[in-house]
């Protein structure tokens, strides 16, 4: 399958906020019209990296995150399109030989797309490390589809599993009042899990999370929904 472009009408507009515990889905909004993007608006992406311990959200400090711009984002007659950047125009993924779009994309396909891009990218456009509040931000972004990828872990973050790479749109299409609009300050909440006790570094106390079995290796976490939209499971 050649990766020539992303073409998305808003009702199928994928804004792939991947959080580590729930499946990714399509953000199905109430209509298929999107306003033009305001080019004067600054565009940012903020990540909140956390883990749930005993039902409490606990921020993770020291995770280095990288973002990679994969496509442009253009509006045309009320629809949104994501023309892939030339560097990735020949990327092949999935099992058939059709041009990739986000129309009707399934959970497994979206995960596969992120993995395929993660194997194809080189230098990130920006990197940032999560602070004591589990947050890091990327500013001055161009509009488009981005790959988010964890690059390394230091300090506290060493005791948690890496997040899986995922895709996210900046700006993000949202629908709060029945009218579609663009959210220019995007928030994504990747969620991790503790490593098994045998892999926890000496600088931390063992975790006592009644919801997590740390006596055996954990399976790879699945991505999930964003704070600002409610995707449907594909």
GROMACS .gro file of C-alpha atoms in nm:
model
  234
    1UNK     CA    1   0.000   0.000   0.000
    2UNK     CA    2   0.153   0.329  -0.102
    3UNK     CA    3   0.119   0.606   0.148
    4UNK     CA    4   0.036   0.896  -0.085
    5UNK     CA    5  -0.195   1.109   0.124
    6UNK     CA    6  -0.442   1.128   0.407
    7UNK     CA    7  -0.789   1.237   0.298
    8UNK     CA    8  -1.043   1.280   0.571
    9UNK     CA    9  -1.393   1.422   0.588
   10UNK     CA   10  -1.466   1.549   0.934
   11UNK     CA   11  -1.716   1.280   1.025
   12UNK     CA   12  -1.427   1.038   0.986
   13UNK     CA   13  -1.152   1.274   1.092
   14UNK     CA   14  -0.901   1.074   1.291
   15UNK     CA   15  -0.743   1.267   1.571
   16UNK     CA   16  -0.532   0.988   1.708
   17UNK     CA   17  -0.468   1.056   2.068
   18UNK     CA   18  -0.324   0.728   2.188
   19UNK     CA   19  -0.334   0.663   2.560
   20UNK     CA   20  -0.190   0.341   2.677
   21UNK     CA   21  -0.487   0.148   2.812
   22UNK     CA   22  -0.780   0.178   2.572
   23UNK     CA   23  -0.819   0.124   2.199
   24UNK     CA   24  -0.787   0.403   1.949
   25UNK     CA   25  -1.089   0.501   1.747
   26UNK     CA   26  -1.224   0.749   1.499
   27UNK     CA   27  -1.352   1.078   1.635
   28UNK     CA   28  -1.696   1.072   1.476
   29UNK     CA   29  -1.830   1.425   1.500
   30UNK     CA   30  -2.190   1.534   1.450
   31UNK     CA   31  -2.150   1.657   1.093
   32UNK     CA   32  -1.902   1.639   0.810
   33UNK     CA   33  -1.814   2.008   0.780
   34UNK     CA   34  -1.503   2.170   0.918
   35UNK     CA   35  -1.417   2.541   0.921
   36UNK     CA   36  -1.104   2.674   0.759
   37UNK     CA   37  -0.797   2.667   0.978
   38UNK     CA   38  -0.694   3.002   1.124
   39UNK     CA   39  -0.333   3.039   1.012
   40UNK     CA   40  -0.276   3.317   1.267
   41UNK     CA   41  -0.340   3.086   1.562
   42UNK     CA   42  -0.037   2.938   1.738
   43UNK     CA   43  -0.048   2.559   1.757
   44UNK     CA   44   0.078   2.359   2.053
   45UNK     CA   45   0.077   2.001   2.173
   46UNK     CA   46   0.098   1.921   2.544
   47UNK     CA   47   0.150   1.567   2.671
   48UNK     CA   48   0.044   1.457   3.018
   49UNK     CA   49   0.222   1.129   3.093
   50UNK     CA   50   0.081   0.941   3.390
   51UNK     CA   51   0.004   0.607   3.551
   52UNK     CA   52  -0.293   0.500   3.762
   53UNK     CA   53  -0.188   0.367   4.102
   54UNK     CA   54  -0.469   0.253   4.331
   55UNK     CA   55  -0.712   0.445   4.112
   56UNK     CA   56  -0.517   0.772   4.142
   57UNK     CA   57  -0.355   0.943   3.844
   58UNK     CA   58   0.017   0.975   3.919
   59UNK     CA   59   0.232   1.193   3.688
   60UNK     CA   60   0.555   1.047   3.553
   61UNK     CA   61   0.865   1.266   3.545
   62UNK     CA   62   1.169   1.210   3.324
   63UNK     CA   63   1.020   1.065   3.005
   64UNK     CA   64   1.178   1.207   2.689
   65UNK     CA   65   0.920   1.244   2.412
   66UNK     CA   66   0.973   1.320   2.046
   67UNK     CA   67   0.727   1.437   1.783
   68UNK     CA   68   0.750   1.395   1.405
   69UNK     CA   69   0.538   1.583   1.152
   70UNK     CA   70   0.413   1.332   0.895
   71UNK     CA   71   0.169   1.533   0.686
   72UNK     CA   72   0.023   1.871   0.617
   73UNK     CA   73  -0.337   1.957   0.709
   74UNK     CA   74  -0.548   2.151   0.461
   75UNK     CA   75  -0.916   2.239   0.451
   76UNK     CA   76  -1.104   2.233   0.124
   77UNK     CA   77  -1.474   2.309   0.087
   78UNK     CA   78  -1.554   2.206   0.443
   79UNK     CA   79  -1.345   1.890   0.442
   80UNK     CA   80  -1.001   1.822   0.587
   81UNK     CA   81  -0.716   1.650   0.407
   82UNK     CA   82  -0.377   1.532   0.529
   83UNK     CA   83  -0.130   1.525   0.235
   84UNK     CA   84   0.161   1.312   0.350
   85UNK     CA   85   0.503   1.474   0.338
   86UNK     CA   86   0.725   1.379   0.048
   87UNK     CA   87   0.972   1.200   0.275
   88UNK     CA   88   0.706   0.937   0.349
   89UNK     CA   89   0.527   0.925   0.014
   90UNK     CA   90   0.656   0.578  -0.069
   91UNK     CA   91   0.598   0.424   0.272
   92UNK     CA   92   0.426   0.086   0.246
   93UNK     CA   93   0.212  -0.057   0.520
   94UNK     CA   94  -0.076  -0.295   0.581
   95UNK     CA   95  -0.143  -0.595   0.358
   96UNK     CA   96  -0.317  -0.461   0.045
   97UNK     CA   97  -0.204  -0.216  -0.222
   98UNK     CA   98  -0.448   0.070  -0.176
   99UNK     CA   99  -0.365   0.427  -0.096
  100UNK     CA  100  -0.392   0.486   0.278
  101UNK     CA  101  -0.663   0.713   0.416
  102UNK     CA  102  -0.822   0.735   0.758
  103UNK     CA  103  -1.169   0.653   0.629
  104UNK     CA  104  -1.303   0.357   0.822
  105UNK     CA  105  -0.966   0.285   0.978
  106UNK     CA  106  -0.968   0.011   1.241
  107UNK     CA  107  -0.782   0.000   1.572
  108UNK     CA  108  -0.531  -0.252   1.438
  109UNK     CA  109  -0.474  -0.044   1.124
  110UNK     CA  110  -0.414   0.275   1.321
  111UNK     CA  111  -0.164   0.100   1.546
  112UNK     CA  112   0.007  -0.046   1.239
  113UNK     CA  113   0.030   0.297   1.076
  114UNK     CA  114   0.197   0.441   1.386
  115UNK     CA  115   0.440   0.149   1.399
  116UNK     CA  116   0.520   0.184   1.030
  117UNK     CA  117   0.595   0.553   1.067
  118UNK     CA  118   0.798   0.489   1.383
  119UNK     CA  119   1.021   0.259   1.179
  120UNK     CA  120   1.056   0.516   0.902
  121UNK     CA  121   1.129   0.839   1.091
  122UNK     CA  122   1.475   0.958   1.187
  123UNK     CA  123   1.528   1.285   1.372
  124UNK     CA  124   1.228   1.424   1.565
  125UNK     CA  125   1.107   1.774   1.491
  126UNK     CA  126   1.107   1.853   1.863
  127UNK     CA  127   1.189   1.672   2.187
  128UNK     CA  128   1.087   1.746   2.544
  129UNK     CA  129   1.111   1.576   2.885
  130UNK     CA  130   0.815   1.543   3.120
  131UNK     CA  131   0.841   1.753   3.437
  132UNK     CA  132   0.734   1.670   3.793
  133UNK     CA  133   0.373   1.720   3.684
  134UNK     CA  134   0.416   1.463   3.407
  135UNK     CA  135   0.386   1.731   3.139
  136UNK     CA  136   0.587   1.850   2.844
  137UNK     CA  137   0.488   2.084   2.563
  138UNK     CA  138   0.575   2.142   2.199
  139UNK     CA  139   0.513   2.490   2.064
  140UNK     CA  140   0.520   2.674   1.733
  141UNK     CA  141   0.396   2.369   1.544
  142UNK     CA  142   0.290   2.356   1.183
  143UNK     CA  143  -0.053   2.207   1.122
  144UNK     CA  144  -0.060   1.842   1.029
  145UNK     CA  145  -0.057   1.484   1.155
  146UNK     CA  146   0.215   1.403   1.406
  147UNK     CA  147   0.374   1.088   1.540
  148UNK     CA  148   0.438   1.089   1.916
  149UNK     CA  149   0.712   0.857   2.035
  150UNK     CA  150   0.889   0.801   2.365
  151UNK     CA  151   1.264   0.822   2.315
  152UNK     CA  152   1.414   0.755   2.657
  153UNK     CA  153   1.347   0.747   3.030
  154UNK     CA  154   1.538   0.897   3.319
  155UNK     CA  155   1.481   0.896   3.694
  156UNK     CA  156   1.125   0.810   3.789
  157UNK     CA  157   1.027   0.730   3.430
  158UNK     CA  158   1.268   0.434   3.426
  159UNK     CA  159   1.024   0.240   3.641
  160UNK     CA  160   0.742   0.260   3.386
  161UNK     CA  161   0.680   0.101   3.051
  162UNK     CA  162   0.742   0.301   2.735
  163UNK     CA  163   0.429   0.419   2.557
  164UNK     CA  164   0.356   0.281   2.212
  165UNK     CA  165   0.404   0.532   1.928
  166UNK     CA  166   0.081   0.702   1.820
  167UNK     CA  167  -0.062   0.956   1.577
  168UNK     CA  168  -0.227   1.286   1.662
  169UNK     CA  169  -0.367   1.579   1.464
  170UNK     CA  170  -0.261   1.937   1.538
  171UNK     CA  171  -0.490   2.128   1.544
  172UNK     CA  172  -0.759   1.891   1.664
  173UNK     CA  173  -1.119   1.886   1.540
  174UNK     CA  174  -1.367   1.897   1.829
  175UNK     CA  175  -1.741   1.944   1.865
  176UNK     CA  176  -1.861   2.097   2.191
  177UNK     CA  177  -2.178   2.281   2.090
  178UNK     CA  178  -2.294   2.101   1.776
  179UNK     CA  179  -2.056   2.297   1.555
  180UNK     CA  180  -1.719   2.158   1.455
  181UNK     CA  181  -1.419   2.371   1.540
  182UNK     CA  182  -1.044   2.345   1.557
  183UNK     CA  183  -0.866   2.319   1.890
  184UNK     CA  184  -0.524   2.478   1.849
  185UNK     CA  185  -0.386   2.398   2.195
  186UNK     CA  186  -0.402   2.021   2.194
  187UNK     CA  187  -0.373   1.805   2.505
  188UNK     CA  188  -0.289   1.434   2.485
  189UNK     CA  189  -0.268   1.197   2.783
  190UNK     CA  190  -0.045   0.894   2.721
  191UNK     CA  191  -0.086   0.645   3.004
  192UNK     CA  192   0.176   0.395   3.116
  193UNK     CA  193   0.202   0.097   3.352
  194UNK     CA  194   0.464   0.005   3.612
  195UNK     CA  195   0.737  -0.234   3.509
  196UNK     CA  196   0.759  -0.570   3.683
  197UNK     CA  197   0.938  -0.562   4.019
  198UNK     CA  198   1.240  -0.736   3.866
  199UNK     CA  199   1.287  -0.445   3.623
  200UNK     CA  200   1.233  -0.159   3.868
  201UNK     CA  201   1.547   0.045   3.930
  202UNK     CA  202   1.699   0.070   4.277
  203UNK     CA  203   1.613   0.438   4.321
  204UNK     CA  204   1.239   0.374   4.365
  205UNK     CA  205   1.026   0.191   4.615
  206UNK     CA  206   0.831  -0.109   4.482
  207UNK     CA  207   0.485  -0.023   4.357
  208UNK     CA  208   0.184  -0.132   4.557
  209UNK     CA  209  -0.087  -0.104   4.295
  210UNK     CA  210  -0.369  -0.343   4.375
  211UNK     CA  211  -0.494  -0.312   4.018
  212UNK     CA  212  -0.165  -0.417   3.863
  213UNK     CA  213   0.003  -0.754   3.884
  214UNK     CA  214   0.372  -0.670   3.905
  215UNK     CA  215   0.480  -1.025   3.978
  216UNK     CA  216   0.498  -1.107   3.606
  217UNK     CA  217   0.588  -0.908   3.294
  218UNK     CA  218   0.306  -0.692   3.165
  219UNK     CA  219   0.185  -0.713   2.809
  220UNK     CA  220   0.233  -0.418   2.579
  221UNK     CA  221  -0.021  -0.151   2.656
  222UNK     CA  222  -0.286  -0.051   2.407
  223UNK     CA  223  -0.337   0.312   2.300
  224UNK     CA  224  -0.653   0.502   2.387
  225UNK     CA  225  -0.871   0.806   2.365
  226UNK     CA  226  -0.778   1.171   2.415
  227UNK     CA  227  -0.912   1.406   2.678
  228UNK     CA  228  -1.066   1.642   2.425
  229UNK     CA  229  -1.261   1.395   2.214
  230UNK     CA  230  -1.450   1.071   2.261
  231UNK     CA  231  -1.346   0.831   1.987
  232UNK     CA  232  -1.555   0.527   1.911
  233UNK     CA  233  -1.388   0.189   1.920
  234UNK     CA  234  -1.318   0.078   1.568
   0.00000   0.00000   0.00000
